[in-house]
Coordinates of C-alpha atoms and ligand atoms in Angstrom, one line a residue:
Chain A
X1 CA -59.8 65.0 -20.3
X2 CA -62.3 64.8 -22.5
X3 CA -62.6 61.0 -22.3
X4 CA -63.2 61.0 -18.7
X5 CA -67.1 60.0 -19.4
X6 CA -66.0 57.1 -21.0
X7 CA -67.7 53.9 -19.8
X8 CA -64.9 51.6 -20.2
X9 CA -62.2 53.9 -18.8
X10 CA -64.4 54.4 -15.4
X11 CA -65.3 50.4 -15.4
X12 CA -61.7 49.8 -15.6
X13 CA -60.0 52.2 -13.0
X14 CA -63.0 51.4 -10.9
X15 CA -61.3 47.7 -11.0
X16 CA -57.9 49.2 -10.5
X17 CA -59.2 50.9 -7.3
X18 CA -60.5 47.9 -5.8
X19 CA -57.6 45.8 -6.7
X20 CA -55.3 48.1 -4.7
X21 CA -57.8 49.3 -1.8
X22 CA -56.1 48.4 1.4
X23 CA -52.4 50.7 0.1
X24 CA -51.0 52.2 3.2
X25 CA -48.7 54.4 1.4
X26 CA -45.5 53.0 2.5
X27 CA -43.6 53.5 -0.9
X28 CA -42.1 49.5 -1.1
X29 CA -43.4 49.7 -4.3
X30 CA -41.3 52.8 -5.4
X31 CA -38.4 51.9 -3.8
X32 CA -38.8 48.5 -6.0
X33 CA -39.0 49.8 -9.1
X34 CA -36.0 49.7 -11.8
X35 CA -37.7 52.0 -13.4
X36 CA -38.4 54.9 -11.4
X37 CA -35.8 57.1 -12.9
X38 CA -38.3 57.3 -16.2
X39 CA -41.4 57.8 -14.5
X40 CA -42.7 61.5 -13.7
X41 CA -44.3 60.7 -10.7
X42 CA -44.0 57.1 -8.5
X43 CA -46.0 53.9 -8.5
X44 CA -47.2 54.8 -4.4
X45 CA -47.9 58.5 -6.1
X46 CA -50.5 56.8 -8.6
X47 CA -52.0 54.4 -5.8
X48 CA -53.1 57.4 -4.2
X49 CA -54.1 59.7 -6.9
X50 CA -56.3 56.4 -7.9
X51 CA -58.0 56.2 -4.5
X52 CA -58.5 60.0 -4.4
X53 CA -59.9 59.4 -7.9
X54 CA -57.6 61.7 -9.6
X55 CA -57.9 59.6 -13.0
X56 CA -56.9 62.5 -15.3
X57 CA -53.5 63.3 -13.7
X58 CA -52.8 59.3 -13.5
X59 CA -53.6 59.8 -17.4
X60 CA -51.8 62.5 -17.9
X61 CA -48.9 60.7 -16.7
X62 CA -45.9 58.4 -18.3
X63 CA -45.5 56.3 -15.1
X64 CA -47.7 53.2 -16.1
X65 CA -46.0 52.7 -19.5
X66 CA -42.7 52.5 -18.3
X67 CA -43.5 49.3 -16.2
X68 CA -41.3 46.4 -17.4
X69 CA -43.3 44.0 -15.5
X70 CA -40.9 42.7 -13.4
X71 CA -43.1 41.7 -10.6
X72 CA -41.0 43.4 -7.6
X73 CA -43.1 45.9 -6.3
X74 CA -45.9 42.7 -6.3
X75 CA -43.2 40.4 -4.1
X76 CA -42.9 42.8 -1.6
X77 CA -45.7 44.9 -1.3
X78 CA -46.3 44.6 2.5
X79 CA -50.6 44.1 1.6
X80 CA -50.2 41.6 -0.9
X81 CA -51.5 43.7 -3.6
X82 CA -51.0 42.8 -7.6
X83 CA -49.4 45.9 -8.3
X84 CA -47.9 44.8 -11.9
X85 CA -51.6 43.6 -12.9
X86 CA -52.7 46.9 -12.2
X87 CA -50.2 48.2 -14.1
X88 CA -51.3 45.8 -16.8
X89 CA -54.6 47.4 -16.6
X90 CA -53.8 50.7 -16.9
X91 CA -52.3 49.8 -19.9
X92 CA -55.0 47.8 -21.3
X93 CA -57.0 51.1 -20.7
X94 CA -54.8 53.8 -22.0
X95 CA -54.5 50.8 -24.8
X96 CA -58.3 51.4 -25.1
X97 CA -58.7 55.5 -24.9
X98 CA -56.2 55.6 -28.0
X99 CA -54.4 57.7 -25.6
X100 CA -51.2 59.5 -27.5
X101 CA -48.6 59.0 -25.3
X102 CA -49.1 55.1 -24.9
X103 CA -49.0 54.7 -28.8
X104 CA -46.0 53.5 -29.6
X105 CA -46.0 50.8 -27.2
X106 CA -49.6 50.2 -28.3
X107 CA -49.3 49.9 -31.9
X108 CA -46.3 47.6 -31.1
X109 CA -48.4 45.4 -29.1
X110 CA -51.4 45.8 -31.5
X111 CA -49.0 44.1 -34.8
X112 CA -47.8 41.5 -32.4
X113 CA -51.0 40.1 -31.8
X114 CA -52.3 40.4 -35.5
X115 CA -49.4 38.1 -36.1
X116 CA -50.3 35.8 -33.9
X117 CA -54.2 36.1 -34.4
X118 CA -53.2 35.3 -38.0
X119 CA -50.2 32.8 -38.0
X120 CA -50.6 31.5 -34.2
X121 CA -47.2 32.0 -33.8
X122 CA -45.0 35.2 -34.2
X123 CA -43.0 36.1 -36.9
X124 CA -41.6 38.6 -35.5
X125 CA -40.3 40.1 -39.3
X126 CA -44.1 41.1 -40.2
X127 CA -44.9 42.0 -37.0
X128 CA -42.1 44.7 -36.7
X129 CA -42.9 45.5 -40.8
X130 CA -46.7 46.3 -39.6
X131 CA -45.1 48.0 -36.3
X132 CA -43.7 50.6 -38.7
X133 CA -46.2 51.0 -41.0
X134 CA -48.8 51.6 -38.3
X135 CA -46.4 54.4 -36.8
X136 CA -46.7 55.7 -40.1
X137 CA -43.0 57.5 -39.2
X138 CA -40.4 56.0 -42.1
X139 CA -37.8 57.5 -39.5
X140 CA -38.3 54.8 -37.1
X141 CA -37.1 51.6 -38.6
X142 CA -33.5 53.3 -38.6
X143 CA -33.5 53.2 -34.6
X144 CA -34.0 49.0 -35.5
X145 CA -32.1 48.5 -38.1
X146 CA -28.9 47.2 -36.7
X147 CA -30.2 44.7 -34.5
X148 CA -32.9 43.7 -37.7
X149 CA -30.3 43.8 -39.8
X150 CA -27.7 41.5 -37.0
X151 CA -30.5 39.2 -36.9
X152 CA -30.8 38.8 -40.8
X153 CA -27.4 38.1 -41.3
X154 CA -27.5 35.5 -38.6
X155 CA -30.6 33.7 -40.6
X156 CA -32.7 34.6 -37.3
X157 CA -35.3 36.4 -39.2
X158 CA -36.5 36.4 -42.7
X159 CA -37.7 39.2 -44.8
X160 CA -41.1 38.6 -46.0
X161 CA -44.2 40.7 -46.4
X162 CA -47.2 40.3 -44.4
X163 CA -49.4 37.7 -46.1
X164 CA -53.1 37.7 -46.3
X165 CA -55.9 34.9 -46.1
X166 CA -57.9 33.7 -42.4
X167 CA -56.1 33.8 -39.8
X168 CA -55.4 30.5 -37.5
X169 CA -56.7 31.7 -34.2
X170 CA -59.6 34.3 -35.4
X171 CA -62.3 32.3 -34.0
X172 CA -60.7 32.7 -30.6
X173 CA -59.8 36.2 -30.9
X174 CA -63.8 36.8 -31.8
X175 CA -65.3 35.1 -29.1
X176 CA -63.0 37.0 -26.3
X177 CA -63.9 40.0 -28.0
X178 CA -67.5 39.5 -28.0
X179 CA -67.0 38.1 -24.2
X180 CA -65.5 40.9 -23.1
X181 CA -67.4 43.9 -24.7
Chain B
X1 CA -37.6 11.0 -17.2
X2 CA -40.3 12.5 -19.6
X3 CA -42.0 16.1 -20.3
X4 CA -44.3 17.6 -23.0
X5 CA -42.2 20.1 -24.3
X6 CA -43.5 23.8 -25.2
X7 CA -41.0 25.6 -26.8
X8 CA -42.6 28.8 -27.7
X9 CA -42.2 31.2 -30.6
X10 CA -39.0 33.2 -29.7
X11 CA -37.4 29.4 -29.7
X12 CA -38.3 28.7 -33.5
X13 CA -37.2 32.3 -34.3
X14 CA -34.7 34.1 -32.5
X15 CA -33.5 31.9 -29.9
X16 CA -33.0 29.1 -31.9
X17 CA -30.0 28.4 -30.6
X18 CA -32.3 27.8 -26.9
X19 CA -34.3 25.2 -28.3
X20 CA -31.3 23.1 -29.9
X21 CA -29.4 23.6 -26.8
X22 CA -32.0 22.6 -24.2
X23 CA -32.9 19.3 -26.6
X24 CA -28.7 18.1 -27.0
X25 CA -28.5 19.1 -23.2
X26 CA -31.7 16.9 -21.6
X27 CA -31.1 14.1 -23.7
X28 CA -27.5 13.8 -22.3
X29 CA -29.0 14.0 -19.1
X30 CA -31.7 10.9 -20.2
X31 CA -34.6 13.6 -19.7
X32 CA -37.4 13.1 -22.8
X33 CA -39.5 15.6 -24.4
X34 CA -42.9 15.4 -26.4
X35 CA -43.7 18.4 -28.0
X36 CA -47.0 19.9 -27.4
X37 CA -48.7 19.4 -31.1
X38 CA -50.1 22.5 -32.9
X39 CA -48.8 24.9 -30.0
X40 CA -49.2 28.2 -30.4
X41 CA -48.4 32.3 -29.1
X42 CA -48.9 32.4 -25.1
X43 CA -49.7 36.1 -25.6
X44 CA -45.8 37.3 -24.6
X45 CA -46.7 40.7 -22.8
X46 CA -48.3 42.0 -25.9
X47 CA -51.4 40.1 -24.6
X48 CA -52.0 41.7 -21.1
X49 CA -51.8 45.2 -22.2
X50 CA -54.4 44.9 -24.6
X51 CA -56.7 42.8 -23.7
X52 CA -57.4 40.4 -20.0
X53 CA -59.5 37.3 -21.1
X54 CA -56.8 37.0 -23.9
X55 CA -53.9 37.2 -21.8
X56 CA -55.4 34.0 -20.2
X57 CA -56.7 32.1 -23.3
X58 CA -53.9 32.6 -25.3
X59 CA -51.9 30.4 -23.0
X60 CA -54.7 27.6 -22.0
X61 CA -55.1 27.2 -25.6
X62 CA -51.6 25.6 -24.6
X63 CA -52.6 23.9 -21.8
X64 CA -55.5 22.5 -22.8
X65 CA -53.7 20.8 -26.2
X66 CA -51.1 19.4 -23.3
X67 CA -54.2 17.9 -21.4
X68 CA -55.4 16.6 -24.5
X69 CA -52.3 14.4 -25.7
X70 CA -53.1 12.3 -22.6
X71 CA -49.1 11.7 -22.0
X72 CA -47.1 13.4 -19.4
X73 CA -48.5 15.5 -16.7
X74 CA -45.8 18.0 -16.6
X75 CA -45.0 21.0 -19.4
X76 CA -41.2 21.8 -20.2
X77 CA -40.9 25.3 -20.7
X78 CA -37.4 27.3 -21.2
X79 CA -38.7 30.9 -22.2
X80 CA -39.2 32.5 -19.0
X81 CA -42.4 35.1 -20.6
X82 CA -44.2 31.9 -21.8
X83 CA -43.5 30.1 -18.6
X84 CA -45.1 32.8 -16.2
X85 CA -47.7 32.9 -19.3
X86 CA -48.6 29.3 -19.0
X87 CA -47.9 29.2 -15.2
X88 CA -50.4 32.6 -14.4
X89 CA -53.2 30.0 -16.1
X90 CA -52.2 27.1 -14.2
X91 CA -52.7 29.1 -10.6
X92 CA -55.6 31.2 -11.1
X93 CA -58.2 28.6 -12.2
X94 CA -57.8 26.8 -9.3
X95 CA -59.3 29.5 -7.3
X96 CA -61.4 31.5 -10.5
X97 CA -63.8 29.3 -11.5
X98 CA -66.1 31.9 -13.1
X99 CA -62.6 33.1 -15.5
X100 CA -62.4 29.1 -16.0
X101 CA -65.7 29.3 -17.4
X102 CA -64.8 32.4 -19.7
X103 CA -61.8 30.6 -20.8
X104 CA -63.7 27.6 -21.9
X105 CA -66.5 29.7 -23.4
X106 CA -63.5 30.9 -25.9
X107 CA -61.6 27.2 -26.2
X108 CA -65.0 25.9 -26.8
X109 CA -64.6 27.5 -30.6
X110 CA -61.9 24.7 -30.9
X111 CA -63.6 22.0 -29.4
X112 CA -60.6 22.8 -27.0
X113 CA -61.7 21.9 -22.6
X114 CA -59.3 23.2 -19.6
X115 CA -59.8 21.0 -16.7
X116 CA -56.2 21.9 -15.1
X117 CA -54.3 19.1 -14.5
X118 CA -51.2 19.3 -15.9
X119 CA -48.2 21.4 -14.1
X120 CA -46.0 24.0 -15.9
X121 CA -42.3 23.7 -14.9
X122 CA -39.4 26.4 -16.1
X123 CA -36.6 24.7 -17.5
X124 CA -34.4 25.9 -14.7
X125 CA -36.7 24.3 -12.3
X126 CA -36.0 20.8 -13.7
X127 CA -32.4 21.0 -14.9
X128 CA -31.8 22.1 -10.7
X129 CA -34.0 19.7 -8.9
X130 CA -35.5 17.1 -11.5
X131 CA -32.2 16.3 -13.0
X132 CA -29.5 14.4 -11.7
X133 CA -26.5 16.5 -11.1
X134 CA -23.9 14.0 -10.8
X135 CA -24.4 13.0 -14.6
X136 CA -23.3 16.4 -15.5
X137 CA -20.5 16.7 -13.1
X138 CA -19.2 13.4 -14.3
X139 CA -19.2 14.1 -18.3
X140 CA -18.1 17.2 -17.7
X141 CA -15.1 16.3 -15.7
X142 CA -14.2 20.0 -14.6
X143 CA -13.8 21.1 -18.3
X144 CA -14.5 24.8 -17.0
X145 CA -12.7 25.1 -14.1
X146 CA -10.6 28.2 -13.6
X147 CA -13.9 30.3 -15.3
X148 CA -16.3 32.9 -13.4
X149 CA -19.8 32.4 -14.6
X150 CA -22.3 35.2 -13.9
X151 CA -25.7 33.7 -13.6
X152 CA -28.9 35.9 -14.7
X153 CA -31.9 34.7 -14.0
X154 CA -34.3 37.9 -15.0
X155 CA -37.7 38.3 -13.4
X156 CA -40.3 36.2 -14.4
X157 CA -39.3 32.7 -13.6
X158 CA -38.8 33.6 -10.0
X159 CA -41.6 36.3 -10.0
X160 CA -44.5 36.1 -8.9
X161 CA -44.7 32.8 -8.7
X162 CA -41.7 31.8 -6.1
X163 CA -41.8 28.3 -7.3
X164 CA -38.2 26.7 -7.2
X165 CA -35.9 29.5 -6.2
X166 CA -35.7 32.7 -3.5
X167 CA -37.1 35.3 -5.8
X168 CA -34.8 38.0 -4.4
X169 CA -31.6 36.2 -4.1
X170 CA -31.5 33.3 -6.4
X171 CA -29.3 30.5 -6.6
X172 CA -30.3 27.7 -8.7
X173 CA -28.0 27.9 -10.7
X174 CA -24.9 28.1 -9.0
X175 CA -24.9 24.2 -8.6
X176 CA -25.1 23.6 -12.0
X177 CA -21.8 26.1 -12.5
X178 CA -19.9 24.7 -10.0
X179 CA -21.0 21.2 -11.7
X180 CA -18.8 22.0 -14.7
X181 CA -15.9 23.0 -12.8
X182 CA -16.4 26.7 -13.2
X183 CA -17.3 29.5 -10.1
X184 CA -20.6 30.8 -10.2
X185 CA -19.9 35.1 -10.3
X186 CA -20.8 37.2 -6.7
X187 CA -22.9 39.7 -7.9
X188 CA -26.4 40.7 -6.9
X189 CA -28.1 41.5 -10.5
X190 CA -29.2 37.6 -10.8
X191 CA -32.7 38.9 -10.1
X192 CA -32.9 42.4 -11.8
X193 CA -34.7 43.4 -14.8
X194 CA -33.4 43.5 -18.3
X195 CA -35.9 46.0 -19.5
X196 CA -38.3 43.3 -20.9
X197 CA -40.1 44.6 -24.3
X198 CA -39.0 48.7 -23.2
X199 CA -35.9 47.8 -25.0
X200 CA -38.3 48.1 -28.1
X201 CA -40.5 50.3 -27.0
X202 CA -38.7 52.9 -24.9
X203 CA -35.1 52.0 -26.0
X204 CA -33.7 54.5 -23.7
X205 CA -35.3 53.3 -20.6
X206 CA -34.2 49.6 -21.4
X207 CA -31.1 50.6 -22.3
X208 CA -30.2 52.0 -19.0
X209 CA -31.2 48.4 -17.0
X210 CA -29.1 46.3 -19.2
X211 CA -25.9 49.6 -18.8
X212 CA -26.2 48.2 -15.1
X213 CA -26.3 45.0 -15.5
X214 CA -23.0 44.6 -17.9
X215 CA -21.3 47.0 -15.5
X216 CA -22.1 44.6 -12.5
X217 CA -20.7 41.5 -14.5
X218 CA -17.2 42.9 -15.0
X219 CA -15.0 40.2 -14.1
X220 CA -16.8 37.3 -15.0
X221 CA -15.5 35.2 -17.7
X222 CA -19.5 35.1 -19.3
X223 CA -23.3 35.2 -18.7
X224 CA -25.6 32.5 -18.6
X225 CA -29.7 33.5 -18.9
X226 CA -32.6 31.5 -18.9
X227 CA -34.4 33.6 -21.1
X228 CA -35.0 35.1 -24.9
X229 CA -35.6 38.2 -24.1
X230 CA -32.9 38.8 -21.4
X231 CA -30.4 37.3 -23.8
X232 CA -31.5 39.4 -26.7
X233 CA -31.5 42.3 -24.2
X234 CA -28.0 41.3 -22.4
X235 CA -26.2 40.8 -25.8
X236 CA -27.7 43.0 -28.6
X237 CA -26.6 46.3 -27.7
X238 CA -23.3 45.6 -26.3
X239 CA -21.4 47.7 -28.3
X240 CA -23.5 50.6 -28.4
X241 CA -23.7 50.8 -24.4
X242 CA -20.0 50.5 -24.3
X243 CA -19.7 53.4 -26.3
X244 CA -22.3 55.5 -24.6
X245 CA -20.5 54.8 -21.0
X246 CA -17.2 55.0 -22.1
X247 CA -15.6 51.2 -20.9
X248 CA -15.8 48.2 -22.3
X249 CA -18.5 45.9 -21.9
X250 CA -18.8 43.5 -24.2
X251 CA -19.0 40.1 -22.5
X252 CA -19.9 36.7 -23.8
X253 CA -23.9 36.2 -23.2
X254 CA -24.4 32.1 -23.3
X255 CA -28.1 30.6 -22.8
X256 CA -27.7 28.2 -19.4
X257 CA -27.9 24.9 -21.9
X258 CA -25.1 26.1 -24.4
X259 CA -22.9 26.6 -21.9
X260 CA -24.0 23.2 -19.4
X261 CA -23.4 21.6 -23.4
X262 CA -20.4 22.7 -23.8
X263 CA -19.0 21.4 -20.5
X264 CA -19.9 17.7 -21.6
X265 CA -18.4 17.9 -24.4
X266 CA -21.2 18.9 -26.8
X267 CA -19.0 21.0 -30.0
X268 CA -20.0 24.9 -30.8
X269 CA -21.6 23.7 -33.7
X270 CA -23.5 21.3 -31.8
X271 CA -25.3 24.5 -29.3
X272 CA -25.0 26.3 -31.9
X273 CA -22.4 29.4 -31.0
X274 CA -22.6 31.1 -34.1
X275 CA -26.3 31.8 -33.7
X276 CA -25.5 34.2 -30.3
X277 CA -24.9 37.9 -30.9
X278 CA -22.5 38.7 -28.3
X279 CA -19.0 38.0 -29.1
X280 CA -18.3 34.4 -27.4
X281 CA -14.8 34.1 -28.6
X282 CA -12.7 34.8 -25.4
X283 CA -14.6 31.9 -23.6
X284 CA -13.9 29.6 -26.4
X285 CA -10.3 30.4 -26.5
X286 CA -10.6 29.9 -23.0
X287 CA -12.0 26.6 -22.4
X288 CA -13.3 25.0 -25.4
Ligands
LIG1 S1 -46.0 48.7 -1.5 FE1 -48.2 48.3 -1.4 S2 -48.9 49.3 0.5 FE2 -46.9 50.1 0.0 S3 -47.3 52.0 -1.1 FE3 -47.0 50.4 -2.6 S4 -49.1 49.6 -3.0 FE4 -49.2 50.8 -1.2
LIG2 S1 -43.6 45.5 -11.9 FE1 -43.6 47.5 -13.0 S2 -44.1 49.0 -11.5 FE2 -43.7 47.2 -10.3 S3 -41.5 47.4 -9.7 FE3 -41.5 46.3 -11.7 S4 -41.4 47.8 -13.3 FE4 -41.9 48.9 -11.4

């Protein structure tokens, strides 16, 4: 991959590495996951390909995304290691690359957070209008439409359009940014 | 018995229901809650894949209004993803000192300081060991007996933080079932995952974890959660599951207060039934 010169993506995995150093291969963390039946190759697999420094093909893959974060494979990892943080990180990276295949997650994740950057709290209506605006597919609101639209009738969400003016929590936002460039 | 109370956004939104319950529910049980003024977001999981120092300021923004209001030590929390959000803050700044500084660096723009003195607690935590149990069992007065109740407790108010229950085999709330007359449900899918935010994101993939967790609860009467997102998950694509498998699976999905409510006597209208998705019907015609 092109991107593998990347500063930020080397900085990253570099920290990933670190973070899961002392992995004897044993596969608990596999074996854990609810997941596994999505993911093209296993949670050990990627520990391994990480240590061996085979970032691309950990790139490459789907695995990371599909974590669900349901701390498992960090309960009973026999060397203690924060296996779901380094998922998180992963994510944060791919998150970072614009890589394609994490978009969608991504994009969803991005419109969440400009609610909240904006409002302080979700509301979760514009954030799921800017979600399918930013996937610039008009296809996709149909997969959500029944539960958006069970939700509506039950007074649970309100249609309204994303509104503009300064947002309640841009101060923070900034400074974390300029902290962690 | 006082808290400050941080009810989160899912609770103003779409777990309404949550927050009404949990308030009718502690104040039968004399428990008192203050409200964390100007709360906001604690970064859900949208935070941590985007962005670490966020994923930590987001929620000692939180923490460090609570420390500020000078009242209660301790922080109510029902939503299980703001819990672990407020919690993760909490533990690590005992022992990071240099991401304490970080976080204060950002809270600073709000005049805002995190010293870390006041404890996050799950609402589960408190209704379990905090709570007197023998108020409940006496109001109640075995109003649910003959029902099977299949508690699902979800990940992240067991994981990783093992606080107040076995974070593999959890049984917290069992007491509180068997508290209302009813049978807490044998099954070992207390602790499994729902599919947290891949329901959204990678519907198929989420789809498949809540398929196996509505197949394990055959033959209970309900589920209780502890969570938004698991009850969203648990009761929003009922039908559509059903008709992917080919059996029925439609069960009543009750938040853990509604139900506790509704055994003391609090109405549907009062924990607000109409507001849940699943069809709770049967278990009214039941009991109520
Ligand atoms: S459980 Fe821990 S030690 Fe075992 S393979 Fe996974 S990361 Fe490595
Ligand atoms: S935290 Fe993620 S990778 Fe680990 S077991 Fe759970 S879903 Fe799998």
């Amino acid at each position: 991959m092109g991107q593998a010169n990347n500063k930020g993506y080397l900085e990253q995995t570099e920290t990933i590495k670190t973070m899961i150093q002392t992995c004897i291969q044993c596969g608990t963390c596999t074996a854990s996951c609810p997941n596994i039946e999505f993911m093209d190759i296993t949670p050990r697999h990627m520990w391994r390909l990480l240590l061996m420094d085979h970032v691309d093909a950990l790139f490459l893959s789907k695995s990371f995304i599909m974590c669900s974060s349901c701390y498992y494979c960090t309960l009973r990892c026999p060397r203690g290691l924060e296996l779901t943080n380094a998922m998180s990180l992963l994510k944060q990276t791919a998150s970072k690359l614009k890589l394609k295949q994490f978009q969608r997650s991504s994009l969803f994740y991005k419109a969440f957070l400009d609610s909240v950057k904006k409002h302080g709290r979700v509301k979760e209506i514009e954030f799921m209008t800017h979600f399918f605006i930013s996937m610039k597919n008009p296809m996709i609101p149909f997969g959500f439409a029944p539960l958006g639209l069970k939700l509506m009738l039950k007074g649970k969400v309100r249609p309204e359009f994303p509104s503009g003016g300064s947002g309640k929590l841009t101060a923070l936002f900034k400074k974390v940014a300029e902290l962690e460039e | 018995m006082k808290y400050l109370y941080y009810p989160g956004c899912s609770l103003e939104g779409t777990s309404l229901e949550y927050d009404i319950s949990t308030k009718i529910l502690l104040e039968a049980v004399d428990v008192q809650l203050e409200e964390i003024e100007d709360w906001t977001c604690c970064g859900a999981t949208a935070a941590e894949s985007q962005s670490h120092l966020l994923s930590y300021v987001l929620p000692a923004r939180n923490l460090a209004l609570a420390e500020k209001m000078n009242s209660e030590r301790q922080i109510l929390v029902p939503c299980s993803a703001c819990y672990l959000n407020l919690k993760k803050v909490e533990e690590v700044i005992k022992k990071d000192k240099d991401l304490l500084g970080k976080i204060n660096a950002v809270l600073a723009e709000e005049d805002l300081v995190l010293k870390g003195d006041v404890i996050v607690k799950h609402l589960l935590d408190v209704l379990s060991n905090d709570v007197d149990i023998e108020k409940i069992k006496e109001i109640s007065q075995n109003k649910m007996s003959g029902l099977v109740i299949a508690p699902y407790y979800g990940c992240q108010c067991l994981r990783p933080f093992t606080v107040f229950d076995d974070p593999e085999d959890p049984h917290s709330m069992d007491e509180l079932i068997r508290a209302t007359g009813a049978q807490p449900f044998e099954w070992d899918m207390g602790a499994q995952c729902c599919g947290a935010s891949n329901t959204s994101t990678k519907p198929e993939a989420g789809m498949a974890l809540v398929g196996r967790i509505l197949k394990s609860a055959k033959g209970a009467d309900a589920i209780l959660t502890v969570c938004p997102m698991c009850q969203m998950n648990l009761e929003s694509s009922q039908k559509k599951i059903s008709h992917k498998e080919g059996i029925d699976l439609e069960i009543p999905v009750l938040f853990l207060p509604q139900f506790l409510g509704l055994a003391m006597g609090k109405t549907q209208n009062d924990v607000r039934l109409d507001l849940n998705l699943s069809d709770t019907g049967k278990l009214i015609k039941a009991r109520v």
